[in-house]
Amino acid sequence: MKTELHAHTSQTSPCSNISAGRLVKMYEEKGYDAVVITDHYSKWVMEHNNIINPQEFTEFFLNGYKCALKYSQENECHIKVFPGAEVNLLESPNDYLLYGADTEFFLNNPLLFKMSLKKLYKLCQKNGILLVQAHPCRAYCTPADVCFLDGAEVYNGNMRHNSNNEKTFKWAEKNHLVMTSGSDFHEEEDLARGGIITEEDFNSVKELARILKKGNYSLIQI
C-alpha cells in the first residue's frame, strides 16, 4: 500500500495551489493507494481567513480533508483519504504532523496551536496519536525535545526548501524516533516525491498510527 503522508489542499492551506479534488485525482493517477491530508493548522491560517470563533476555525481546517474525501467518494476513486494535520504552535516556528487524529479529535480539541509541545504530546498520547516533527532541520526549524516527540520526518520531498534530510535522519536514528517521509505537496512539482509503502492494508488513521509505531513499512525517497 503506497501512502502519501504530507499533503496540503488549497481549500485550507493558503500556501497550496492545488484543490482537494485535483490532489486526489493526481495521486490516484500516480498509483498511490492512500493520502493523508495534513493541512496547516495554525494561528496564521486562522487570522489569514479572518476567523475568530474556535469552532468555525476547526470546520475551516477540516474542509480540505472533507472535500478530498467527497471527491474520492463521488468519483468512485480507489484511493483512500485520511485526516491529519501540520500544527504550528505559538511557542516556536516548528511544525508537527499528527497521525491517528480523526475528525472527532479536532472537533473536541479546538485551537491546538495554543498548546505547548509538552501538552500537545500528552494529549496525543492519550488519544493514540503519533506526533512527528516535520522537516526538523529546515533552516527556520530546530529539532524539538525528543521527550515530547514520537517521530521525525526524515525525508521531505519539497524541492523549494532545503530540509537537510540526511541530518534529520541521523538525528532521528540516534534518538530512536519513528521515521516518516512525505512530499510536502503544495504544487504540481511536489507530486509523489515521498510517502511510505506498507505490506499490510489499513482503513483508518488509527491503524496507520499503529503501523508507523511498529515500523513495518519502507520510506519513499525520490
mmCIF file of C-alpha atoms in Angstrom:
data_model
loop_
_atom_site.group_PDB
_atom_site.id
_atom_site.type_symbol
_atom_site.label_atom_id
_atom_site.label_comp_id
_atom_site.label_asym_id
_atom_site.label_seq_id
_atom_site.Cartn_x
_atom_site.Cartn_y
_atom_site.Cartn_z
ATOM 1 C CA MET A 1 0.000 0.000 0.000
ATOM 2 C CA LYS A 2 1.521 3.287 -1.162
ATOM 3 C CA THR A 3 0.620 6.252 1.067
ATOM 4 C CA GLU A 4 1.348 9.984 0.958
ATOM 5 C CA LEU A 5 1.859 11.323 4.487
ATOM 6 C CA HIS A 6 2.231 15.070 3.873
ATOM 7 C CA ALA A 7 -0.123 16.923 1.514
ATOM 8 C CA HIS A 8 -1.896 20.300 1.515
ATOM 9 C CA THR A 9 -5.092 21.497 -0.174
ATOM 10 C CA SER A 10 -5.922 24.995 -1.374
ATOM 11 C CA GLN A 11 -9.256 24.816 0.489
ATOM 12 C CA THR A 12 -7.461 25.109 3.834
ATOM 13 C CA SER A 13 -3.745 25.853 3.353
ATOM 14 C CA PRO A 14 -3.174 29.377 1.956
ATOM 15 C CA CYS A 15 0.212 28.304 0.562
ATOM 16 C CA SER A 16 -1.216 25.470 -1.567
ATOM 17 C CA ASN A 17 -2.326 25.974 -5.158
ATOM 18 C CA ILE A 18 -3.934 22.554 -5.662
ATOM 19 C CA SER A 19 -7.582 21.858 -4.800
ATOM 20 C CA ALA A 20 -8.529 18.816 -2.753
ATOM 21 C CA GLY A 21 -10.247 17.071 -5.658
ATOM 22 C CA ARG A 22 -7.355 17.663 -8.030
ATOM 23 C CA LEU A 23 -4.926 16.424 -5.378
ATOM 24 C CA VAL A 24 -6.836 13.139 -5.052
ATOM 25 C CA LYS A 25 -7.022 12.707 -8.833
ATOM 26 C CA MET A 26 -3.294 13.377 -9.255
ATOM 27 C CA TYR A 27 -2.248 10.920 -6.560
ATOM 28 C CA GLU A 28 -4.559 8.214 -7.865
ATOM 29 C CA GLU A 29 -3.089 8.626 -11.337
ATOM 30 C CA LYS A 30 0.386 8.236 -9.795
ATOM 31 C CA GLY A 31 -0.607 4.881 -8.310
ATOM 32 C CA TYR A 32 -0.941 5.862 -4.660
ATOM 33 C CA ASP A 33 -3.409 3.899 -2.546
ATOM 34 C CA ALA A 34 -3.908 6.477 0.215
ATOM 35 C CA VAL A 35 -3.221 10.094 1.079
ATOM 36 C CA VAL A 36 -3.212 11.842 4.457
ATOM 37 C CA ILE A 37 -4.421 15.445 4.193
ATOM 38 C CA THR A 38 -2.102 17.372 6.527
ATOM 39 C CA ASP A 39 -3.325 20.923 6.003
ATOM 40 C CA HIS A 40 -1.736 23.715 8.009
ATOM 41 C CA TYR A 41 -3.238 24.208 11.471
ATOM 42 C CA SER A 42 -2.016 27.484 12.921
ATOM 43 C CA LYS A 43 -2.854 30.932 14.207
ATOM 44 C CA TRP A 44 -1.625 32.256 10.846
ATOM 45 C CA VAL A 45 -4.260 30.262 8.946
ATOM 46 C CA MET A 46 -6.968 31.402 11.362
ATOM 47 C CA GLU A 47 -6.036 35.078 11.070
ATOM 48 C CA HIS A 48 -5.432 34.888 7.315
ATOM 49 C CA ASN A 49 -9.064 33.876 6.890
ATOM 50 C CA ASN A 50 -10.415 36.392 9.454
ATOM 51 C CA ILE A 51 -11.787 33.633 11.670
ATOM 52 C CA ILE A 52 -12.420 34.354 15.356
ATOM 53 C CA ASN A 53 -14.665 31.527 16.554
ATOM 54 C CA PRO A 54 -12.734 28.333 17.518
ATOM 55 C CA GLN A 55 -15.439 26.000 16.187
ATOM 56 C CA GLU A 56 -15.544 27.890 12.896
ATOM 57 C CA PHE A 57 -11.779 27.503 12.593
ATOM 58 C CA THR A 58 -11.989 23.749 13.188
ATOM 59 C CA GLU A 59 -14.625 23.412 10.479
ATOM 60 C CA PHE A 60 -12.500 25.519 8.126
ATOM 61 C CA PHE A 61 -9.437 23.405 8.876
ATOM 62 C CA LEU A 62 -11.319 20.158 8.148
ATOM 63 C CA ASN A 63 -12.726 21.486 4.869
ATOM 64 C CA GLY A 64 -9.720 20.389 2.800
ATOM 65 C CA TYR A 65 -9.946 16.818 4.080
ATOM 66 C CA LYS A 66 -13.732 16.697 3.672
ATOM 67 C CA CYS A 67 -13.542 17.995 0.089
ATOM 68 C CA ALA A 68 -10.868 15.418 -0.759
ATOM 69 C CA LEU A 69 -12.950 12.623 0.758
ATOM 70 C CA LYS A 70 -16.101 13.798 -1.042
ATOM 71 C CA TYR A 71 -14.293 13.887 -4.390
ATOM 72 C CA SER A 72 -12.931 10.384 -3.847
ATOM 73 C CA GLN A 73 -16.364 9.010 -2.946
ATOM 74 C CA GLU A 74 -18.333 10.776 -5.676
ATOM 75 C CA ASN A 75 -15.858 9.718 -8.373
ATOM 76 C CA GLU A 76 -15.503 6.172 -7.027
ATOM 77 C CA CYS A 77 -11.744 6.542 -6.660
ATOM 78 C CA HIS A 78 -9.799 3.596 -5.279
ATOM 79 C CA ILE A 79 -7.521 5.902 -3.267
ATOM 80 C CA LYS A 80 -8.262 6.231 0.457
ATOM 81 C CA VAL A 81 -8.338 9.696 2.044
ATOM 82 C CA PHE A 82 -7.451 10.216 5.702
ATOM 83 C CA PRO A 83 -7.367 13.267 8.006
ATOM 84 C CA GLY A 84 -4.165 14.605 9.521
ATOM 85 C CA ALA A 85 -2.616 17.968 10.362
ATOM 86 C CA GLU A 86 0.555 20.024 10.275
ATOM 87 C CA VAL A 87 0.352 22.004 13.504
ATOM 88 C CA ASN A 88 2.390 25.125 14.168
ATOM 89 C CA LEU A 89 2.497 26.025 17.861
ATOM 90 C CA LEU A 90 2.807 29.588 19.139
ATOM 91 C CA GLU A 91 5.955 28.752 21.106
ATOM 92 C CA SER A 92 8.241 28.189 18.080
ATOM 93 C CA PRO A 93 8.376 28.134 14.245
ATOM 94 C CA ASN A 94 8.440 24.313 14.294
ATOM 95 C CA ASP A 95 5.751 22.235 12.580
ATOM 96 C CA TYR A 96 4.327 18.940 13.835
ATOM 97 C CA LEU A 97 2.484 16.284 11.853
ATOM 98 C CA LEU A 98 -0.313 14.349 13.565
ATOM 99 C CA TYR A 99 -1.077 10.767 12.506
ATOM 100 C CA GLY A 100 -4.014 8.991 14.096
ATOM 101 C CA ALA A 101 -6.187 12.066 14.679
ATOM 102 C CA ASP A 102 -9.727 11.717 13.329
ATOM 103 C CA THR A 103 -12.267 14.494 12.776
ATOM 104 C CA GLU A 104 -13.784 13.902 16.222
ATOM 105 C CA PHE A 105 -10.424 14.622 17.843
ATOM 106 C CA PHE A 106 -10.140 18.000 16.125
ATOM 107 C CA LEU A 107 -13.734 18.931 16.943
ATOM 108 C CA ASN A 108 -13.251 18.022 20.616
ATOM 109 C CA ASN A 109 -9.909 19.822 20.964
ATOM 110 C CA PRO A 110 -10.099 23.311 19.412
ATOM 111 C CA LEU A 111 -7.154 25.674 18.954
ATOM 112 C CA LEU A 112 -4.409 23.072 19.367
ATOM 113 C CA PHE A 113 -1.844 25.662 18.295
ATOM 114 C CA LYS A 114 -2.196 27.415 21.670
ATOM 115 C CA MET A 115 -0.771 24.396 23.496
ATOM 116 C CA SER A 116 2.847 23.838 24.460
ATOM 117 C CA LEU A 117 4.588 20.915 22.778
ATOM 118 C CA LYS A 118 4.573 19.054 26.087
ATOM 119 C CA LYS A 119 0.821 19.486 26.498
ATOM 120 C CA LEU A 120 0.098 18.554 22.870
ATOM 121 C CA TYR A 121 2.261 15.452 23.184
ATOM 122 C CA LYS A 122 0.394 14.315 26.303
ATOM 123 C CA LEU A 123 -2.941 14.876 24.550
ATOM 124 C CA CYS A 124 -1.753 12.870 21.548
ATOM 125 C CA GLN A 125 -0.511 10.046 23.771
ATOM 126 C CA LYS A 126 -3.892 9.897 25.495
ATOM 127 C CA ASN A 127 -5.654 9.576 22.136
ATOM 128 C CA GLY A 128 -3.307 7.155 20.377
ATOM 129 C CA ILE A 129 -1.949 9.810 18.027
ATOM 130 C CA LEU A 130 1.644 9.947 16.782
ATOM 131 C CA LEU A 131 3.312 13.355 17.000
ATOM 132 C CA VAL A 132 6.001 13.680 14.313
ATOM 133 C CA GLN A 133 8.134 16.779 13.806
ATOM 134 C CA ALA A 134 8.036 17.921 10.178
ATOM 135 C CA HIS A 135 11.342 18.793 8.495
ATOM 136 C CA PRO A 136 13.162 19.418 11.848
ATOM 137 C CA CYS A 137 16.429 20.549 10.240
ATOM 138 C CA ARG A 138 14.998 23.043 7.768
ATOM 139 C CA ALA A 139 16.576 26.493 8.166
ATOM 140 C CA TYR A 140 13.843 28.076 10.301
ATOM 141 C CA CYS A 141 13.238 24.965 12.434
ATOM 142 C CA THR A 142 15.002 23.438 15.433
ATOM 143 C CA PRO A 143 14.875 19.756 16.401
ATOM 144 C CA ALA A 144 12.472 19.614 19.350
ATOM 145 C CA ASP A 145 12.891 17.866 22.694
ATOM 146 C CA VAL A 146 12.670 14.163 21.846
ATOM 147 C CA CYS A 147 10.919 13.549 25.169
ATOM 148 C CA PHE A 148 7.833 15.079 23.539
ATOM 149 C CA LEU A 149 8.079 13.506 20.089
ATOM 150 C CA ASP A 150 7.155 10.133 18.618
ATOM 151 C CA GLY A 151 8.938 10.654 15.351
ATOM 152 C CA ALA A 152 10.567 12.858 12.738
ATOM 153 C CA GLU A 153 10.004 13.424 9.040
ATOM 154 C CA VAL A 154 13.422 12.235 7.889
ATOM 155 C CA TYR A 155 12.624 12.757 4.213
ATOM 156 C CA ASN A 156 10.764 15.831 2.969
ATOM 157 C CA GLY A 157 10.421 15.890 -0.812
ATOM 158 C CA ASN A 158 9.625 19.581 -1.281
ATOM 159 C CA MET A 159 12.180 20.947 -3.760
ATOM 160 C CA ARG A 160 11.704 24.606 -2.795
ATOM 161 C CA HIS A 161 13.212 24.079 0.641
ATOM 162 C CA ASN A 162 16.433 22.528 1.855
ATOM 163 C CA SER A 163 15.165 20.280 4.626
ATOM 164 C CA ASN A 164 18.605 18.777 5.339
ATOM 165 C CA ASN A 165 17.100 15.297 5.208
ATOM 166 C CA GLU A 166 20.354 13.451 5.845
ATOM 167 C CA LYS A 167 20.971 15.448 9.012
ATOM 168 C CA THR A 168 17.430 14.728 10.197
ATOM 169 C CA PHE A 169 17.842 11.007 9.516
ATOM 170 C CA LYS A 170 20.960 10.822 11.679
ATOM 171 C CA TRP A 171 19.251 12.751 14.486
ATOM 172 C CA ALA A 172 16.153 10.552 14.358
ATOM 173 C CA GLU A 173 18.222 7.368 14.247
ATOM 174 C CA LYS A 174 20.310 8.454 17.222
ATOM 175 C CA ASN A 175 17.171 9.182 19.248
ATOM 176 C CA HIS A 176 15.236 6.069 18.146
ATOM 177 C CA LEU A 177 12.369 8.079 16.660
ATOM 178 C CA VAL A 178 9.715 6.842 14.245
ATOM 179 C CA MET A 179 10.833 7.889 10.754
ATOM 180 C CA THR A 180 8.458 9.197 8.095
ATOM 181 C CA SER A 181 8.626 10.514 4.541
ATOM 182 C CA GLY A 182 6.329 12.978 2.805
ATOM 183 C CA SER A 183 6.153 15.019 -0.376
ATOM 184 C CA ASP A 184 5.042 18.204 1.415
ATOM 185 C CA PHE A 185 2.692 18.634 -1.536
ATOM 186 C CA HIS A 186 1.629 22.198 -2.415
ATOM 187 C CA GLU A 187 2.300 22.437 -6.163
ATOM 188 C CA GLU A 188 2.304 20.114 -9.199
ATOM 189 C CA GLU A 189 6.079 19.705 -8.949
ATOM 190 C CA ASP A 190 5.707 18.226 -5.448
ATOM 191 C CA LEU A 191 3.620 15.285 -6.625
ATOM 192 C CA ALA A 192 4.610 11.817 -5.415
ATOM 193 C CA ARG A 193 8.016 12.755 -4.022
ATOM 194 C CA GLY A 194 7.557 10.982 -0.689
ATOM 195 C CA GLY A 195 5.450 8.696 1.444
ATOM 196 C CA ILE A 196 5.610 5.122 2.674
ATOM 197 C CA ILE A 197 4.981 1.628 1.346
ATOM 198 C CA THR A 198 3.367 -0.937 3.643
ATOM 199 C CA GLU A 199 2.792 -4.653 3.177
ATOM 200 C CA GLU A 200 -0.478 -4.526 5.094
ATOM 201 C CA ASP A 201 -3.623 -2.636 4.171
ATOM 202 C CA PHE A 202 -5.272 -0.196 6.570
ATOM 203 C CA ASN A 203 -8.610 1.593 6.667
ATOM 204 C CA SER A 204 -8.303 4.210 9.411
ATOM 205 C CA VAL A 205 -5.868 6.758 10.787
ATOM 206 C CA LYS A 206 -5.653 4.706 13.996
ATOM 207 C CA GLU A 207 -4.423 1.714 12.013
ATOM 208 C CA LEU A 208 -1.926 3.937 10.194
ATOM 209 C CA ALA A 209 -0.574 5.194 13.532
ATOM 210 C CA ARG A 210 -0.078 1.600 14.713
ATOM 211 C CA ILE A 211 1.777 0.680 11.514
ATOM 212 C CA LEU A 212 4.095 3.677 11.875
ATOM 213 C CA LYS A 213 4.743 2.826 15.513
ATOM 214 C CA LYS A 214 5.625 -0.776 14.616
ATOM 215 C CA GLY A 215 7.948 0.394 11.824
ATOM 216 C CA ASN A 216 6.563 -2.152 9.365
ATOM 217 C CA TYR A 217 6.995 -0.034 6.230
ATOM 218 C CA SER A 218 9.589 1.418 3.857
ATOM 219 C CA LEU A 219 10.205 5.070 3.014
ATOM 220 C CA ILE A 220 9.694 6.579 -0.425
ATOM 221 C CA GLN A 221 12.589 8.926 -1.176
ATOM 222 C CA ILE A 222 12.642 10.464 -4.666
#
